Amino acid sequence: MNQNSKNIAIIGSGLVGSLLAIYLKKAGHQVTVFDRRPDIRTIKFSGRSINLAMSNRGWKTLRDVGLEEEIKKIAIPLDKRAMHVVGKPLYFQPYGKEGQAIWSISRGVLNKTMIDLAEQAGTEFRFNEKVWDVDLPEAKLYTGESEKGEWKAYNYDMIFGCDGAFSRVRHKMQRRSRFDYSQNFIDVGYKELTIPANEDGSHKLDKHSFHIWPRGRFMFIAMPNLDGSFTCTLFMPFEGEVSFNSIKTKSDAVAFFTKYFPNVMQVIEDLADDFFENPTSALVTMKCYPWTYWDKIALVGDSAHAVVPFYGQGMNAGFEDISVLNEMMLAHGDDWGAIFKNYQEERKPNADAIAELSYRNFIEMSSKTSDATFLLQKKIEKRFAEKYPDKWVPAYSRVTFSERPYVEALAIGDVQEKIMVEVMKMPDIAKKWDSEEVEKKILNLLQ
């Protein structure tokens, strides 16, 4: 890579910040990572995590820097959804073609591993050091114990903001003229719970499935960990008849799970204690532009584009930011103005597309996955895709099992949905769903 060594600061030691540090070190730069939090390798990490679903985009970014096999050691492949629907026996929905899977990884385990690998590559980490201000034109940052106290100044050639949806770096950029910014909270929050392992360390549920209990306005999910446990997440409205606010006591929590998730109730120990000990967290979609300032500052990951977690693409999209940034570094050498300009122009439309897809998948996962008409539609799509793989790739597969742009997945998905609306209007569709007539209808509509 034809680049002069720069002195670079990264704000945020999360997954994106740590991986970006590895990329920048490999390109020959000096890298210091600041984080206001303590080193997560030294503390118990729990209570605010949705297990990660690594898919093709994330693996590509890790592969390109030689880390794919290392990270696969701490991941479990999931090749299907396990649907726990009221009044029906447990059933499974394969994710894609034979051999396609998403990979469940504990956020805490992955983050600790990434920090270790970044340190091994020569990155300096400064934990418990809060960044209070950033001088954008000078790429200078200021840290201190408190906002009103004494600050220490650090000079850098460049600063990358990888400090999440409520980024301090982006907050400073927002004060500049013509900076677009929006945030949108959905009325659903989430809470982490745990299904422990069996006494022999085995999993209580199928370990190669992403478990979903869809209940309309709320749902429960579970993803496996290497130690035999499952990290579970309850998604539910903050207010209303069935909501976090309506569960005020331990007996309320037990009654809620007994009514809506009886098979979960049997496997979660200390359920009521976990429910009140672990925080209820909010879900936000955040959009902004520009993502860069001159050739000095760039936002990467959630600080540029936070999305709700219902497509499992938050981390994957952040890692893909790094992949594109690296492509621009290879293409433009030492011209950081061109690198940043091309990076944000390529990534912004795709970030907006995955934000839209993620929100739609929330509706699908919580309310449609137990709907008979929806399931029939998916069955028709799956049959057609298997017979005509060159003509029909489902939107989920385009997002999860390819590296094609998110904007393409959204646009083609919209066309496919219009076609399926017409197909589902066909008389007696439930009886002739696998007929030649239905096949021809789809082929005609595709033309």
Tab-separated table of C-alpha atoms in Angstrom:
chain	number	residue	atom	x	y	z
A	1	MET	CA	0.000	0.000	0.000
A	2	ASN	CA	1.500	3.307	-1.082
A	3	GLN	CA	0.843	5.383	2.040
A	4	ASN	CA	3.028	7.474	4.299
A	5	SER	CA	2.719	6.546	7.953
A	6	LYS	CA	0.191	8.728	9.799
A	7	ASN	CA	-0.449	9.208	13.502
A	8	ILE	CA	-4.107	8.183	13.839
A	9	ALA	CA	-6.590	8.202	16.731
A	10	ILE	CA	-9.656	5.975	16.874
A	11	ILE	CA	-12.407	6.874	19.347
A	12	GLY	CA	-14.142	3.709	20.554
A	13	SER	CA	-12.706	0.243	21.291
A	14	GLY	CA	-15.777	-1.685	20.154
A	15	LEU	CA	-15.834	-4.200	17.326
A	16	VAL	CA	-15.485	-1.653	14.512
A	17	GLY	CA	-12.834	0.457	16.269
A	18	SER	CA	-10.701	-2.593	17.101
A	19	LEU	CA	-10.898	-4.067	13.579
A	20	LEU	CA	-10.199	-0.690	11.953
A	21	ALA	CA	-7.103	-0.419	14.176
A	22	ILE	CA	-5.850	-3.765	12.809
A	23	TYR	CA	-6.361	-2.585	9.206
A	24	LEU	CA	-4.613	0.733	9.811
A	25	LYS	CA	-1.678	-0.948	11.584
A	26	LYS	CA	-1.253	-3.338	8.630
A	27	ALA	CA	-1.151	-0.271	6.337
A	28	GLY	CA	1.795	1.030	8.372
A	29	HIS	CA	0.139	3.691	10.538
A	30	GLN	CA	0.555	4.540	14.231
A	31	VAL	CA	-2.776	3.900	15.948
A	32	THR	CA	-4.087	4.887	19.383
A	33	VAL	CA	-7.584	3.854	20.486
A	34	PHE	CA	-9.381	5.906	23.149
A	35	ASP	CA	-12.357	4.622	25.123
A	36	ARG	CA	-14.202	6.247	28.002
A	37	ARG	CA	-15.071	2.786	29.348
A	38	PRO	CA	-12.769	0.383	31.213
A	39	ASP	CA	-11.051	-2.438	29.319
A	40	ILE	CA	-13.854	-4.995	28.810
A	41	ARG	CA	-11.292	-7.798	29.199
A	42	THR	CA	-11.135	-6.898	32.908
A	43	ILE	CA	-14.869	-6.704	33.686
A	44	LYS	CA	-17.966	-8.926	33.526
A	45	PHE	CA	-19.682	-8.220	30.215
A	46	SER	CA	-23.432	-8.858	30.286
A	47	GLY	CA	-26.877	-7.353	30.452
A	48	ARG	CA	-26.892	-5.231	27.290
A	49	SER	CA	-25.986	-7.520	24.424
A	50	ILE	CA	-27.742	-9.012	21.460
A	51	ASN	CA	-25.608	-11.910	20.266
A	52	LEU	CA	-24.025	-11.135	16.936
A	53	ALA	CA	-24.885	-12.852	13.663
A	54	MET	CA	-21.783	-12.817	11.492
A	55	SER	CA	-22.577	-13.244	7.789
A	56	ASN	CA	-20.747	-12.941	4.450
A	57	ARG	CA	-19.904	-9.229	4.646
A	58	GLY	CA	-18.344	-9.546	8.082
A	59	TRP	CA	-16.417	-12.683	7.153
A	60	LYS	CA	-15.027	-11.007	4.012
A	61	THR	CA	-13.629	-8.107	6.046
A	62	LEU	CA	-12.042	-10.509	8.540
A	63	ARG	CA	-10.727	-12.758	5.736
A	64	ASP	CA	-9.012	-9.857	3.976
A	65	VAL	CA	-6.941	-9.178	7.074
A	66	GLY	CA	-6.298	-12.870	7.823
A	67	LEU	CA	-8.649	-13.272	10.810
A	68	GLU	CA	-11.543	-15.375	9.486
A	69	GLU	CA	-10.347	-18.756	10.775
A	70	GLU	CA	-9.325	-17.281	14.137
A	71	ILE	CA	-12.805	-15.822	14.718
A	72	LYS	CA	-14.652	-18.936	13.474
A	73	LYS	CA	-13.172	-20.764	16.498
A	74	ILE	CA	-15.455	-18.685	18.762
A	75	ALA	CA	-18.582	-18.874	16.565
A	76	ILE	CA	-21.418	-21.372	15.999
A	77	PRO	CA	-23.017	-21.762	12.536
A	78	LEU	CA	-26.828	-21.443	12.437
A	79	ASP	CA	-28.384	-22.779	9.233
A	80	LYS	CA	-32.053	-22.280	10.126
A	81	ARG	CA	-34.661	-20.488	12.208
A	82	ALA	CA	-36.431	-22.536	14.877
A	83	MET	CA	-39.989	-21.183	15.134
A	84	HIS	CA	-41.782	-21.489	18.485
A	85	VAL	CA	-45.332	-20.506	17.488
A	86	VAL	CA	-48.316	-20.701	19.855
A	87	GLY	CA	-50.528	-23.705	19.117
A	88	LYS	CA	-48.088	-25.293	16.665
A	89	PRO	CA	-45.274	-27.818	17.098
A	90	LEU	CA	-41.720	-26.488	16.778
A	91	TYR	CA	-40.781	-26.128	13.108
A	92	PHE	CA	-37.668	-25.039	11.207
A	93	GLN	CA	-37.061	-22.605	8.324
A	94	PRO	CA	-33.712	-23.065	6.492
A	95	TYR	CA	-31.934	-19.745	5.940
A	96	GLY	CA	-30.628	-20.305	2.463
A	97	LYS	CA	-29.159	-22.989	0.271
A	98	GLU	CA	-27.359	-26.061	1.597
A	99	GLY	CA	-24.243	-24.987	3.476
A	100	GLN	CA	-25.355	-21.361	4.034
A	101	ALA	CA	-25.448	-20.175	7.632
A	102	ILE	CA	-25.158	-17.157	9.858
A	103	TRP	CA	-22.741	-17.501	12.773
A	104	SER	CA	-23.644	-16.776	16.397
A	105	ILE	CA	-20.893	-15.017	18.346
A	106	SER	CA	-20.983	-13.563	21.854
A	107	ARG	CA	-20.429	-9.810	21.543
A	108	GLY	CA	-18.267	-9.746	24.674
A	109	VAL	CA	-16.084	-12.684	23.607
A	110	LEU	CA	-15.604	-11.237	20.105
A	111	ASN	CA	-14.791	-7.735	21.370
A	112	LYS	CA	-12.195	-9.060	23.830
A	113	THR	CA	-10.619	-11.146	21.048
A	114	MET	CA	-10.511	-8.170	18.652
A	115	ILE	CA	-8.818	-5.957	21.259
A	116	ASP	CA	-6.229	-8.701	21.895
A	117	LEU	CA	-5.536	-8.995	18.150
A	118	ALA	CA	-5.299	-5.198	17.717
A	119	GLU	CA	-2.832	-4.989	20.606
A	120	GLN	CA	-0.773	-7.817	19.095
A	121	ALA	CA	-0.664	-5.790	15.854
A	122	GLY	CA	0.840	-2.862	17.779
A	123	THR	CA	-2.203	-0.699	18.621
A	124	GLU	CA	-2.063	1.380	21.813
A	125	PHE	CA	-5.302	1.389	23.843
A	126	ARG	CA	-6.160	4.142	26.301
A	127	PHE	CA	-9.096	2.981	28.407
A	128	ASN	CA	-10.975	5.068	30.996
A	129	GLU	CA	-10.027	8.181	29.019
A	130	LYS	CA	-13.021	10.275	28.029
A	131	VAL	CA	-12.879	12.413	24.893
A	132	TRP	CA	-14.764	15.640	25.584
A	133	ASP	CA	-13.970	17.708	22.522
A	134	VAL	CA	-12.524	17.372	19.020
A	135	ASP	CA	-10.904	20.149	16.996
A	136	LEU	CA	-11.941	18.997	13.510
A	137	PRO	CA	-9.601	21.089	11.280
A	138	GLU	CA	-6.593	20.302	13.485
A	139	ALA	CA	-7.476	16.633	14.217
A	140	LYS	CA	-6.874	17.405	17.878
A	141	LEU	CA	-8.786	15.750	20.714
A	142	TYR	CA	-9.190	16.647	24.367
A	143	THR	CA	-9.623	14.179	27.231
A	144	GLY	CA	-10.221	14.616	30.933
A	145	GLU	CA	-11.940	13.333	34.055
A	146	SER	CA	-14.978	15.557	33.577
A	147	GLU	CA	-16.447	18.051	31.121
A	148	LYS	CA	-15.747	20.950	33.500
A	149	GLY	CA	-12.335	19.754	34.697
A	150	GLU	CA	-8.862	20.045	33.264
A	151	TRP	CA	-8.326	18.560	29.788
A	152	LYS	CA	-5.325	17.028	28.105
A	153	ALA	CA	-4.779	17.752	24.375
A	154	TYR	CA	-3.558	15.208	21.824
A	155	ASN	CA	-2.519	16.056	18.250
A	156	TYR	CA	-3.126	13.568	15.421
A	157	ASP	CA	-3.013	13.519	11.643
A	158	MET	CA	-6.480	11.926	11.507
A	159	ILE	CA	-9.289	10.865	13.828
A	160	PHE	CA	-11.816	8.087	13.220
A	161	GLY	CA	-15.092	8.152	15.158
A	162	CYS	CA	-16.088	4.564	15.979
A	163	ASP	CA	-17.897	5.535	19.170
A	164	GLY	CA	-21.406	4.320	18.423
A	165	ALA	CA	-24.861	5.743	17.855
A	166	PHE	CA	-24.298	8.597	20.322
A	167	SER	CA	-20.849	9.466	19.007
A	168	ARG	CA	-18.921	12.349	20.555
A	169	VAL	CA	-17.041	12.834	17.264
A	170	ARG	CA	-20.263	13.072	15.252
A	171	HIS	CA	-21.749	15.399	17.874
A	172	LYS	CA	-18.940	17.839	17.119
A	173	MET	CA	-19.506	17.461	13.349
A	174	GLN	CA	-23.230	18.160	13.820
A	175	ARG	CA	-22.449	21.738	14.840
A	176	ARG	CA	-21.090	22.523	11.406
A	177	SER	CA	-23.221	24.064	8.681
A	178	ARG	CA	-25.103	21.762	6.272
A	179	PHE	CA	-24.695	18.622	8.355
A	180	ASP	CA	-27.781	16.407	8.030
A	181	TYR	CA	-28.781	14.330	11.036
A	182	SER	CA	-31.800	12.324	12.140
A	183	GLN	CA	-32.532	9.757	14.808
A	184	ASN	CA	-35.638	7.652	15.178
A	185	PHE	CA	-36.421	5.457	18.168
A	186	ILE	CA	-38.932	2.648	17.693
A	187	ASP	CA	-41.399	2.146	20.542
A	188	VAL	CA	-39.912	-1.283	21.236
A	189	GLY	CA	-37.073	-1.867	23.674
A	190	TYR	CA	-35.065	-4.966	24.508
A	191	LYS	CA	-33.808	-6.843	27.535
A	192	GLU	CA	-31.164	-9.568	27.689
A	193	LEU	CA	-31.830	-12.875	29.480
A	194	THR	CA	-29.954	-16.191	29.592
A	195	ILE	CA	-30.843	-19.843	29.111
A	196	PRO	CA	-28.100	-21.741	30.985
A	197	ALA	CA	-26.408	-24.889	29.692
A	198	ASN	CA	-27.393	-28.356	30.817
A	199	GLU	CA	-25.344	-29.791	33.675
A	200	ASP	CA	-23.119	-31.616	31.177
A	201	GLY	CA	-22.457	-28.357	29.265
A	202	SER	CA	-24.741	-29.197	26.333
A	203	HIS	CA	-27.378	-26.852	24.889
A	204	LYS	CA	-30.996	-27.075	26.065
A	205	LEU	CA	-32.282	-26.179	22.567
A	206	ASP	CA	-31.027	-27.019	19.061
A	207	LYS	CA	-27.591	-25.352	18.932
A	208	HIS	CA	-27.522	-24.751	15.163
A	209	SER	CA	-30.765	-22.723	15.067
A	210	PHE	CA	-31.698	-19.102	15.607
A	211	HIS	CA	-34.694	-19.523	17.940
A	212	ILE	CA	-37.653	-17.157	17.574
A	213	TRP	CA	-40.871	-16.943	19.586
A	214	PRO	CA	-42.995	-14.493	17.522
A	215	ARG	CA	-45.915	-12.967	19.422
A	216	GLY	CA	-47.110	-10.089	17.227
A	217	ARG	CA	-46.180	-6.862	18.988
A	218	PHE	CA	-43.399	-8.563	20.929
A	219	MET	CA	-41.029	-11.486	20.503
A	220	PHE	CA	-38.300	-13.481	22.173
A	221	ILE	CA	-35.121	-14.744	20.463
A	222	ALA	CA	-32.264	-17.012	21.552
A	223	MET	CA	-28.799	-17.531	20.065
A	224	PRO	CA	-26.320	-20.199	21.236
A	225	ASN	CA	-22.974	-19.661	22.941
A	226	LEU	CA	-19.963	-22.005	22.992
A	227	ASP	CA	-20.419	-22.757	26.711
A	228	GLY	CA	-23.847	-24.366	26.128
A	229	SER	CA	-25.866	-21.320	27.173
A	230	PHE	CA	-28.114	-19.151	25.004
A	231	THR	CA	-28.105	-15.359	24.996
A	232	CYS	CA	-31.775	-14.413	24.795
A	233	THR	CA	-33.399	-11.092	23.974
A	234	LEU	CA	-36.950	-10.034	24.732
A	235	PHE	CA	-38.205	-7.308	22.352
A	236	MET	CA	-41.325	-5.575	23.611
A	237	PRO	CA	-43.038	-2.144	23.667
A	238	PHE	CA	-42.036	0.172	26.511
A	239	GLU	CA	-45.662	1.085	27.270
A	240	GLY	CA	-49.052	-0.568	26.783
A	241	GLU	CA	-51.063	-3.539	27.946
A	242	VAL	CA	-48.222	-6.007	27.274
A	243	SER	CA	-45.048	-3.994	27.803
A	244	PHE	CA	-41.966	-3.541	29.946
A	245	ASN	CA	-43.847	-0.951	32.011
A	246	SER	CA	-46.660	-3.421	32.719
A	247	ILE	CA	-44.268	-5.882	34.420
A	248	LYS	CA	-43.612	-4.341	37.814
A	249	THR	CA	-42.950	-7.299	40.142
A	250	LYS	CA	-41.274	-10.703	40.022
A	251	SER	CA	-44.674	-12.373	40.052
A	252	ASP	CA	-45.677	-10.210	37.034
A	253	ALA	CA	-42.583	-11.464	35.180
A	254	VAL	CA	-43.286	-15.111	36.020
A	255	ALA	CA	-46.943	-14.736	34.952
A	256	PHE	CA	-45.904	-13.058	31.678
A	257	PHE	CA	-43.464	-15.811	30.693
A	258	THR	CA	-45.801	-18.573	31.831
A	259	LYS	CA	-48.574	-17.187	29.612
A	260	TYR	CA	-46.631	-16.257	26.455
A	261	PHE	CA	-43.454	-18.365	26.573
A	262	PRO	CA	-44.226	-21.520	28.577
A	263	ASN	CA	-41.369	-23.583	27.071
A	264	VAL	CA	-38.928	-20.735	27.833
A	265	MET	CA	-40.196	-20.635	31.400
A	266	GLN	CA	-39.072	-24.247	31.846
A	267	VAL	CA	-35.459	-23.591	30.823
A	268	ILE	CA	-34.627	-20.125	32.141
A	269	GLU	CA	-33.398	-20.202	35.720
A	270	ASP	CA	-33.590	-17.102	37.881
A	271	LEU	CA	-35.796	-15.547	35.203
A	272	ALA	CA	-37.441	-12.923	37.389
A	273	ASP	CA	-34.107	-11.870	38.919
A	274	ASP	CA	-32.524	-11.438	35.449
A	275	PHE	CA	-35.553	-9.499	34.241
A	276	PHE	CA	-35.105	-6.806	36.866
A	277	GLU	CA	-31.310	-6.878	37.099
A	278	ASN	CA	-30.610	-6.376	33.395
A	279	PRO	CA	-31.348	-2.975	31.823
A	280	THR	CA	-34.122	-2.306	29.318
A	281	SER	CA	-32.426	-0.714	26.323
A	282	ALA	CA	-33.775	1.403	23.469
A	283	LEU	CA	-33.420	0.798	19.716
A	284	VAL	CA	-32.541	3.655	17.389
A	285	THR	CA	-32.018	4.244	13.686
A	286	MET	CA	-29.528	7.077	13.168
A	287	LYS	CA	-28.650	8.676	9.837
A	288	CYS	CA	-26.266	11.516	9.036
A	289	TYR	CA	-24.210	13.095	6.267
A	290	PRO	CA	-21.424	13.913	5.549
A	291	TRP	CA	-19.477	11.170	7.304
A	292	THR	CA	-16.136	12.913	6.854
A	293	TYR	CA	-14.520	16.302	7.452
A	294	TRP	CA	-11.784	17.334	5.014
A	295	ASP	CA	-9.028	14.701	5.052
A	296	LYS	CA	-8.987	14.766	8.851
A	297	ILE	CA	-12.056	13.052	10.324
A	298	ALA	CA	-14.223	10.054	9.355
A	299	LEU	CA	-17.128	8.247	10.989
A	300	VAL	CA	-17.244	4.446	10.727
A	301	GLY	CA	-19.927	1.981	11.868
A	302	ASP	CA	-22.779	2.975	14.181
A	303	SER	CA	-21.457	6.527	14.598
A	304	ALA	CA	-22.355	7.040	10.911
A	305	HIS	CA	-25.383	4.751	10.569
A	306	ALA	CA	-26.957	3.022	13.578
A	307	VAL	CA	-29.664	0.514	12.601
A	308	VAL	CA	-32.124	-1.649	14.531
A	309	PRO	CA	-30.786	-5.214	14.926
A	310	PHE	CA	-33.468	-7.193	13.104
A	311	TYR	CA	-31.441	-8.124	10.037
A	312	GLY	CA	-28.343	-8.991	12.040
A	313	GLN	CA	-26.382	-6.533	9.912
A	314	GLY	CA	-25.213	-3.810	12.324
A	315	MET	CA	-21.756	-5.296	12.872
A	316	ASN	CA	-21.597	-6.657	9.307
A	317	ALA	CA	-22.358	-3.202	7.868
A	318	GLY	CA	-19.731	-1.612	10.138
A	319	PHE	CA	-17.139	-4.171	9.056
A	320	GLU	CA	-18.082	-3.560	5.415
A	321	ASP	CA	-17.375	0.162	5.990
A	322	ILE	CA	-13.820	-0.854	6.869
A	323	SER	CA	-13.586	-3.079	3.803
A	324	VAL	CA	-14.643	-0.205	1.505
A	325	LEU	CA	-12.336	2.229	3.307
A	326	ASN	CA	-9.485	-0.233	2.721
A	327	GLU	CA	-10.376	-0.501	-0.997
A	328	MET	CA	-10.197	3.300	-1.214
A	329	MET	CA	-6.817	3.322	0.548
A	330	LEU	CA	-5.510	0.807	-2.002
A	331	ALA	CA	-6.956	2.846	-4.895
A	332	HIS	CA	-5.934	6.360	-3.804
A	333	GLY	CA	-2.680	5.827	-1.915
A	334	ASP	CA	-1.852	8.866	0.174
A	335	ASP	CA	-4.737	11.056	-1.044
A	336	TRP	CA	-6.917	10.936	2.064
A	337	GLY	CA	-9.268	13.585	0.678
A	338	ALA	CA	-10.137	11.229	-2.209
A	339	ILE	CA	-10.243	8.210	0.129
A	340	PHE	CA	-12.776	9.863	2.451
A	341	LYS	CA	-14.872	11.349	-0.374
A	342	ASN	CA	-15.247	8.042	-2.211
A	343	TYR	CA	-15.772	6.081	1.017
A	344	GLN	CA	-18.756	8.129	2.145
A	345	GLU	CA	-20.293	8.380	-1.338
A	346	GLU	CA	-20.267	4.598	-1.718
A	347	ARG	CA	-21.389	3.708	1.809
A	348	LYS	CA	-24.106	6.279	2.562
A	349	PRO	CA	-26.813	4.912	0.152
A	350	ASN	CA	-26.088	1.374	1.329
A	351	ALA	CA	-26.347	2.389	4.986
A	352	ASP	CA	-29.763	3.951	4.305
A	353	ALA	CA	-30.851	0.773	2.493
A	354	ILE	CA	-29.909	-1.583	5.341
A	355	ALA	CA	-31.653	0.749	7.821
A	356	GLU	CA	-34.888	0.326	5.831
A	357	LEU	CA	-34.405	-3.435	5.424
A	358	SER	CA	-33.695	-3.849	9.152
A	359	TYR	CA	-36.889	-2.066	10.149
A	360	ARG	CA	-38.953	-4.149	7.711
A	361	ASN	CA	-37.440	-7.356	9.064
A	362	PHE	CA	-38.620	-6.391	12.553
A	363	ILE	CA	-42.200	-6.375	11.267
A	364	GLU	CA	-41.610	-9.700	9.522
A	365	MET	CA	-39.961	-11.465	12.458
A	366	SER	CA	-42.418	-10.331	15.117
A	367	SER	CA	-45.747	-10.678	13.329
A	368	LYS	CA	-45.479	-12.316	9.901
A	369	THR	CA	-43.367	-15.406	10.610
A	370	SER	CA	-46.393	-17.082	12.233
A	371	ASP	CA	-48.844	-15.949	9.519
A	372	ALA	CA	-50.042	-18.759	7.197
A	373	THR	CA	-50.285	-16.517	4.086
A	374	PHE	CA	-46.784	-15.160	4.634
A	375	LEU	CA	-45.375	-18.652	5.124
A	376	LEU	CA	-47.081	-19.836	1.930
A	377	GLN	CA	-45.582	-16.880	0.034
A	378	LYS	CA	-42.106	-17.752	1.319
A	379	LYS	CA	-42.644	-21.387	0.308
A	380	ILE	CA	-43.540	-20.320	-3.249
A	381	GLU	CA	-40.520	-18.002	-3.417
A	382	LYS	CA	-38.202	-20.727	-2.121
A	383	ARG	CA	-39.448	-23.277	-4.680
A	384	PHE	CA	-39.099	-20.784	-7.540
A	385	ALA	CA	-35.624	-19.676	-6.382
A	386	GLU	CA	-34.431	-23.290	-6.251
A	387	LYS	CA	-35.708	-23.943	-9.784
A	388	TYR	CA	-34.551	-20.599	-11.261
A	389	PRO	CA	-31.533	-19.510	-9.161
A	390	ASP	CA	-30.426	-17.119	-11.924
A	391	LYS	CA	-33.805	-15.345	-11.914
A	392	TRP	CA	-34.729	-15.162	-8.216
A	393	VAL	CA	-32.480	-14.635	-5.194
A	394	PRO	CA	-34.513	-13.847	-2.037
A	395	ALA	CA	-33.812	-10.472	-0.406
A	396	TYR	CA	-32.614	-12.171	2.780
A	397	SER	CA	-30.001	-14.153	0.821
A	398	ARG	CA	-28.880	-11.012	-1.054
A	399	VAL	CA	-28.275	-9.257	2.253
A	400	THR	CA	-26.904	-12.138	4.306
A	401	PHE	CA	-25.170	-14.538	1.921
A	402	SER	CA	-23.695	-12.142	-0.632
A	403	GLU	CA	-21.551	-9.030	-0.753
A	404	ARG	CA	-23.686	-7.255	-3.343
A	405	PRO	CA	-24.724	-3.688	-2.336
A	406	TYR	CA	-27.556	-3.281	0.163
A	407	VAL	CA	-29.222	-0.807	-2.243
A	408	GLU	CA	-29.469	-3.595	-4.813
A	409	ALA	CA	-31.024	-5.988	-2.283
A	410	LEU	CA	-33.623	-3.361	-1.337
A	411	ALA	CA	-34.529	-2.442	-4.936
A	412	ILE	CA	-34.761	-6.032	-6.206
A	413	GLY	CA	-36.617	-7.058	-3.045
A	414	ASP	CA	-39.248	-4.378	-3.735
A	415	VAL	CA	-39.741	-5.693	-7.285
A	416	GLN	CA	-40.060	-9.257	-5.995
A	417	GLU	CA	-42.609	-8.203	-3.382
A	418	LYS	CA	-44.799	-6.543	-6.050
A	419	ILE	CA	-44.686	-9.773	-8.072
A	420	MET	CA	-45.646	-11.873	-5.060
A	421	VAL	CA	-48.594	-9.610	-4.238
A	422	GLU	CA	-49.996	-10.493	-7.671
A	423	VAL	CA	-49.186	-14.192	-7.268
A	424	MET	CA	-50.910	-14.386	-3.876
A	425	LYS	CA	-54.108	-12.970	-5.458
A	426	MET	CA	-54.413	-16.051	-7.715
A	427	PRO	CA	-57.538	-18.130	-6.986
A	428	ASP	CA	-56.889	-21.267	-4.894
A	429	ILE	CA	-53.232	-20.295	-4.477
A	430	ALA	CA	-52.955	-22.496	-1.362
A	431	LYS	CA	-53.876	-25.576	-3.418
A	432	LYS	CA	-51.814	-24.879	-6.530
A	433	TRP	CA	-48.821	-23.075	-5.001
A	434	ASP	CA	-46.360	-25.568	-6.517
A	435	SER	CA	-48.022	-25.747	-9.952
A	436	GLU	CA	-46.676	-24.857	-13.384
A	437	GLU	CA	-49.355	-22.141	-13.596
A	438	VAL	CA	-47.850	-20.276	-10.636
A	439	GLU	CA	-44.359	-20.719	-12.066
A	440	LYS	CA	-45.403	-19.235	-15.423
A	441	LYS	CA	-47.128	-16.328	-13.665
A	442	ILE	CA	-43.886	-15.411	-11.871
A	443	LEU	CA	-41.843	-15.777	-15.084
A	444	ASN	CA	-44.262	-13.494	-16.966
A	445	LEU	CA	-44.240	-10.877	-14.213
A	446	LEU	CA	-40.418	-10.932	-14.109
A	447	GLN	CA	-40.370	-9.943	-17.789
